[in-house]
PDB file of C-alpha atoms in Angstrom:
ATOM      1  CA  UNK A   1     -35.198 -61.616 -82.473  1.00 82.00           C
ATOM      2  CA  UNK A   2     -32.436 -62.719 -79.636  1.00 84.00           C
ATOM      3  CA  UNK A   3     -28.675 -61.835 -80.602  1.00 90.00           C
ATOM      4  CA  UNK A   4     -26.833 -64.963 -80.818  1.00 93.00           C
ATOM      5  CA  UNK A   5     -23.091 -64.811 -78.867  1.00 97.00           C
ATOM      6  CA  UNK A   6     -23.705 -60.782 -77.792  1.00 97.00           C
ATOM      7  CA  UNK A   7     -20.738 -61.208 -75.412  1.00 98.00           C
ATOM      8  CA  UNK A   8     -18.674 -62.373 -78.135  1.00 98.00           C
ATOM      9  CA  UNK A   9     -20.333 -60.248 -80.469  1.00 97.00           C
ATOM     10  CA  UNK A  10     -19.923 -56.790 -78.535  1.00 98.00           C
ATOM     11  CA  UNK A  11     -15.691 -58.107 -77.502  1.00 98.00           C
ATOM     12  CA  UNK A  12     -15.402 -58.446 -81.289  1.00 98.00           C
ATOM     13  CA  UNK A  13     -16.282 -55.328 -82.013  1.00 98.00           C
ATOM     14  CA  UNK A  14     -14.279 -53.692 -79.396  1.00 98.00           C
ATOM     15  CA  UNK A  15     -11.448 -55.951 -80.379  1.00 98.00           C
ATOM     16  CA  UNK A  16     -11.988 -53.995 -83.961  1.00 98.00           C
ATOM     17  CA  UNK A  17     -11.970 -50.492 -82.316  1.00 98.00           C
ATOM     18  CA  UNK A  18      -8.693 -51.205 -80.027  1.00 98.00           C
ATOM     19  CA  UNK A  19      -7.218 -52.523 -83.167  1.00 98.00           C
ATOM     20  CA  UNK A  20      -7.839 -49.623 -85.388  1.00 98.00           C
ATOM     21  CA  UNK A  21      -6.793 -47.791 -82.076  1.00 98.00           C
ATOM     22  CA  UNK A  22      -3.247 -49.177 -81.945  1.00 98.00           C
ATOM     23  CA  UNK A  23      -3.094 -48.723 -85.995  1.00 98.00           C
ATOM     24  CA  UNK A  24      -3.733 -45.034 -85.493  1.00 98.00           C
ATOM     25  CA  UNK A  25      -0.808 -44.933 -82.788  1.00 98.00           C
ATOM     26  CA  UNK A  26       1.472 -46.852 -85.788  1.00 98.00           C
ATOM     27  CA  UNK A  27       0.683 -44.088 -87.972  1.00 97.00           C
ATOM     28  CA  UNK A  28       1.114 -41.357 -85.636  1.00 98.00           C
ATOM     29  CA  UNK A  29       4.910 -42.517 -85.436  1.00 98.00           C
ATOM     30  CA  UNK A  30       5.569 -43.115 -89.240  1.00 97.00           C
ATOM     31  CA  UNK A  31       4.188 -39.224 -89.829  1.00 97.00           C
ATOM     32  CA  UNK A  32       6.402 -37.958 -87.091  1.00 97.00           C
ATOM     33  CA  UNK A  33       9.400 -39.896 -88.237  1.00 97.00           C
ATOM     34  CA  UNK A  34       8.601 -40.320 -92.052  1.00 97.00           C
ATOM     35  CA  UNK A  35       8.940 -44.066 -92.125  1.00 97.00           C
ATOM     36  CA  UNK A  36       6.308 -45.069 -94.330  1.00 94.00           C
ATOM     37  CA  UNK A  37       7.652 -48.794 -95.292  1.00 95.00           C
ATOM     38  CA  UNK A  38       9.309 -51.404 -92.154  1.00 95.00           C
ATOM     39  CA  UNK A  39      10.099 -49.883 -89.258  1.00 96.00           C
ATOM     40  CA  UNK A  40      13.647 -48.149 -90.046  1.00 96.00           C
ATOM     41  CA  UNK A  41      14.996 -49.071 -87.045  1.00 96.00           C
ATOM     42  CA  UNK A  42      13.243 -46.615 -85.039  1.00 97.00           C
ATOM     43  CA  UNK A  43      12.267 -47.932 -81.824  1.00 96.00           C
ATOM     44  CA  UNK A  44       9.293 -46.115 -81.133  1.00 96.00           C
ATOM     45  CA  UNK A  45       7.231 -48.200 -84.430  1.00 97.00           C
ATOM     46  CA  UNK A  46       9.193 -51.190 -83.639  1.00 97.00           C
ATOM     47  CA  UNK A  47       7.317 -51.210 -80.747  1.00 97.00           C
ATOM     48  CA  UNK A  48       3.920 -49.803 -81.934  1.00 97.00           C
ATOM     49  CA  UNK A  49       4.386 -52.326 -84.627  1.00 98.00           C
ATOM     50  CA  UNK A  50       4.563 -55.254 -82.125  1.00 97.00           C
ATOM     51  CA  UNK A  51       2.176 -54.154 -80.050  1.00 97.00           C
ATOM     52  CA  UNK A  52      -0.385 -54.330 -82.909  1.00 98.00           C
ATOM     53  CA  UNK A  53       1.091 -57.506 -84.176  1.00 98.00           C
ATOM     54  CA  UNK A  54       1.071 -59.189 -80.601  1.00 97.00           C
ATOM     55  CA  UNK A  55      -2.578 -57.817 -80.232  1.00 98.00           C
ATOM     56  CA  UNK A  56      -3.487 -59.655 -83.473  1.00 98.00           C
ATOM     57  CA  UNK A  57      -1.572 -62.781 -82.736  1.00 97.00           C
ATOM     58  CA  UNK A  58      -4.030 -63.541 -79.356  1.00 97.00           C
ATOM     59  CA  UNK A  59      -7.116 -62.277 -80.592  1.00 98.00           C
ATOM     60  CA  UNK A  60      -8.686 -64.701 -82.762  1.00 98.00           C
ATOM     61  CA  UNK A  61      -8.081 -67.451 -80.046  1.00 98.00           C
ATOM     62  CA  UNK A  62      -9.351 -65.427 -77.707  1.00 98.00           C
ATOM     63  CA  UNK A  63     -12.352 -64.709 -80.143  1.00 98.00           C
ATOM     64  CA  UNK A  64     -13.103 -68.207 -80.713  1.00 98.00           C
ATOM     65  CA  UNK A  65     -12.548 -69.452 -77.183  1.00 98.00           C
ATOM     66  CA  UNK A  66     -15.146 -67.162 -76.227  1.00 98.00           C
ATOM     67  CA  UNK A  67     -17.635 -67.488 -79.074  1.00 98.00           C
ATOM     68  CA  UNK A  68     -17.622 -71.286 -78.257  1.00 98.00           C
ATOM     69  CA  UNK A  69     -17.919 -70.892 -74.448  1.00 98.00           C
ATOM     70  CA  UNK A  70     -20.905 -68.672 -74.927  1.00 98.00           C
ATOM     71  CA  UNK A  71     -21.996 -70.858 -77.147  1.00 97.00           C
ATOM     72  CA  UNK A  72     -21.879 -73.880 -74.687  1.00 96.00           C
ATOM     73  CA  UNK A  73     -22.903 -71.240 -71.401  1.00 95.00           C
ATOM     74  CA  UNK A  74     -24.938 -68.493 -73.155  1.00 94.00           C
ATOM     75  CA  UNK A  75     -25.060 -65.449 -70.427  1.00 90.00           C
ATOM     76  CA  UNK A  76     -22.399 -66.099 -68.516  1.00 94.00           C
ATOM     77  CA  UNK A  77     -21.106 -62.937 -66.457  1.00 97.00           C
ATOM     78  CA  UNK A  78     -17.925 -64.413 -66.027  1.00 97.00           C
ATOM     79  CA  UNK A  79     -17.437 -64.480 -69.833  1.00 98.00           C
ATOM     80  CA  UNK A  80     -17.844 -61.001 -69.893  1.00 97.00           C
ATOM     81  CA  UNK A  81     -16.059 -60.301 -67.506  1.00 98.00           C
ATOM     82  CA  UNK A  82     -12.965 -62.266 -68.704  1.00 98.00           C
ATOM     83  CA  UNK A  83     -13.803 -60.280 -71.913  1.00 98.00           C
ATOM     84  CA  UNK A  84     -13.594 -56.937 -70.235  1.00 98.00           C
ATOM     85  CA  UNK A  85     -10.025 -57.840 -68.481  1.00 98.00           C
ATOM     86  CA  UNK A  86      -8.570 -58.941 -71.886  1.00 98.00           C
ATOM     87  CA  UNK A  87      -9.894 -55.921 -73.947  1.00 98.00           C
ATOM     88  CA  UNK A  88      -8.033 -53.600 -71.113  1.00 98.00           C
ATOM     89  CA  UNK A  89      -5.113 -55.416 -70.259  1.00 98.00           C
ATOM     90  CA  UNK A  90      -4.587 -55.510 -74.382  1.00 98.00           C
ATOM     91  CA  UNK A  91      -4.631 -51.076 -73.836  1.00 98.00           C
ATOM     92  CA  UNK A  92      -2.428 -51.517 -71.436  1.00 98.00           C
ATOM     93  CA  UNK A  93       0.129 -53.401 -73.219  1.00 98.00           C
ATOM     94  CA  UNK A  94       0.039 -51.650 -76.297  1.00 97.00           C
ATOM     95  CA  UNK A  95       0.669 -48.495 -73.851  1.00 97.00           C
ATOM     96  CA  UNK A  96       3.580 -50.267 -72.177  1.00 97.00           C
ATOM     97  CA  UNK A  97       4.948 -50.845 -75.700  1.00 97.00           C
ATOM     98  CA  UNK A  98       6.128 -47.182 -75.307  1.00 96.00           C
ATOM     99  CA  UNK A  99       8.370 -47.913 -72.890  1.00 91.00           C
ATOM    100  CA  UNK A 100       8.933 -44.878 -70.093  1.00 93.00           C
ATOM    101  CA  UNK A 101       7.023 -44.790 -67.027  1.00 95.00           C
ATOM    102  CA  UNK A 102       4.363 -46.735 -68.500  1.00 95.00           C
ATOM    103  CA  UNK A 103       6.410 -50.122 -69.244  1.00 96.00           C
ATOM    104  CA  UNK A 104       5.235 -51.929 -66.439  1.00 97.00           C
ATOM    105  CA  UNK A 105       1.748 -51.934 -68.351  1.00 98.00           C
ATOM    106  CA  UNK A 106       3.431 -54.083 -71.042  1.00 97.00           C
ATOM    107  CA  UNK A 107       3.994 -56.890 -68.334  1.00 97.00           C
ATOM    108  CA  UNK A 108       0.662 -56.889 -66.572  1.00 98.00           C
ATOM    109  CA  UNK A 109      -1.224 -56.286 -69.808  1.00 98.00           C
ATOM    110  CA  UNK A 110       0.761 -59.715 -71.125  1.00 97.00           C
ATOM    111  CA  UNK A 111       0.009 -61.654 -67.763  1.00 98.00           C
ATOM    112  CA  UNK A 112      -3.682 -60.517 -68.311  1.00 98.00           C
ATOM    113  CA  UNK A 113      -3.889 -61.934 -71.876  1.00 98.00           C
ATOM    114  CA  UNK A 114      -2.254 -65.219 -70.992  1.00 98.00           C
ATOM    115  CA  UNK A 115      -4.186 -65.695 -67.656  1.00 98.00           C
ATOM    116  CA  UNK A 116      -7.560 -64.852 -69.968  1.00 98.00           C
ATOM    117  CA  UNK A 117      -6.492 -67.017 -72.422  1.00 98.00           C
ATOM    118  CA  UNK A 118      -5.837 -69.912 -70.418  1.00 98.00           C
ATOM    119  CA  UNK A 119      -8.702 -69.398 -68.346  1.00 98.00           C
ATOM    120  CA  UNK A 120     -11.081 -69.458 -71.539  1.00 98.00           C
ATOM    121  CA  UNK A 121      -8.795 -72.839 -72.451  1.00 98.00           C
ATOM    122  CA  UNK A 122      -9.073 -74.992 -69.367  1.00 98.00           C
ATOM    123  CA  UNK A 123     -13.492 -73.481 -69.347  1.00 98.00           C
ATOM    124  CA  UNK A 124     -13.625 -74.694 -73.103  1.00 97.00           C
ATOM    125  CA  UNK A 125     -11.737 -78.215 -72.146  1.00 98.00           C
ATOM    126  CA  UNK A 126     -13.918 -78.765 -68.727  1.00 97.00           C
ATOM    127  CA  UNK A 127     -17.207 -77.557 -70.759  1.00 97.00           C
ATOM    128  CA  UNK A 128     -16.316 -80.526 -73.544  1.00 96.00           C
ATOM    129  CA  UNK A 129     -14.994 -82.782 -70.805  1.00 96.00           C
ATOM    130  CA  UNK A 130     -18.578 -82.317 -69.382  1.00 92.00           C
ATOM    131  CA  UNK A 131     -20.569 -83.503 -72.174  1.00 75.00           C
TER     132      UNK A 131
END
């Protein structure tokens, strides 16, 4: 039997993993610091916190952008592809979100999830514009 949406299905699933990923790193920080409720004002889960939070806010869209463009295109490489960026440039942000040397990984994973985002927009639009 053919798997229907197995781009979609396999980025949903790794959307899953990276999530419980950056809920690990949350919990890594409330252990060290003992902050088991809010954030306490500590920086460090502030920004673990947002960078779980942000990750959450784009992925459904995302999700659903892509579930209905394979729907539309079924085996498109460029939908994986677009997939693949997104998935990594979310690690990368939620790395960045540490601040240090690694900041600049905040920005470029953010200009990766907006340029996916609105690339998966205007190929959703066209695709309906087309029928």
């Amino acid at each position: 039997m053919p798997i229907i949406l197995p781009i979609t299905l396999a980025s949903a699933g790794a959307a899953a993993i990276l999530n419980i990923w950056l809920m690990i790193r949350i919990g890594m920080v409330r252990r060290a610091t003992k902050i088991f409720m809010g954030d306490g004002g500590n920086p460090a889960l502030i920004g673990r916190m947002r960078a779980q939070a942000n990750f959450i806010e784009s992925a459904p869209i995302v999700l659903i952008l892509a579930g209905a463009v394979e729907l539309a295109r079924p085996g498109s490489i460029w939908l994986l592809g677009a997939m693949g960026i997104y998935l990594l440039g979310r690690v990368a942000h939620g790395v960045g979100m540490d601040g240090g040397k690694l900041i600049k990984l905040r920005m470029i994973g953010t200009m990766t999830t907006m340029t996916v985002l609105l690339g998966l927009a205007i190929w959703a639009v066209s695709i309906a514009a087309d029928a």
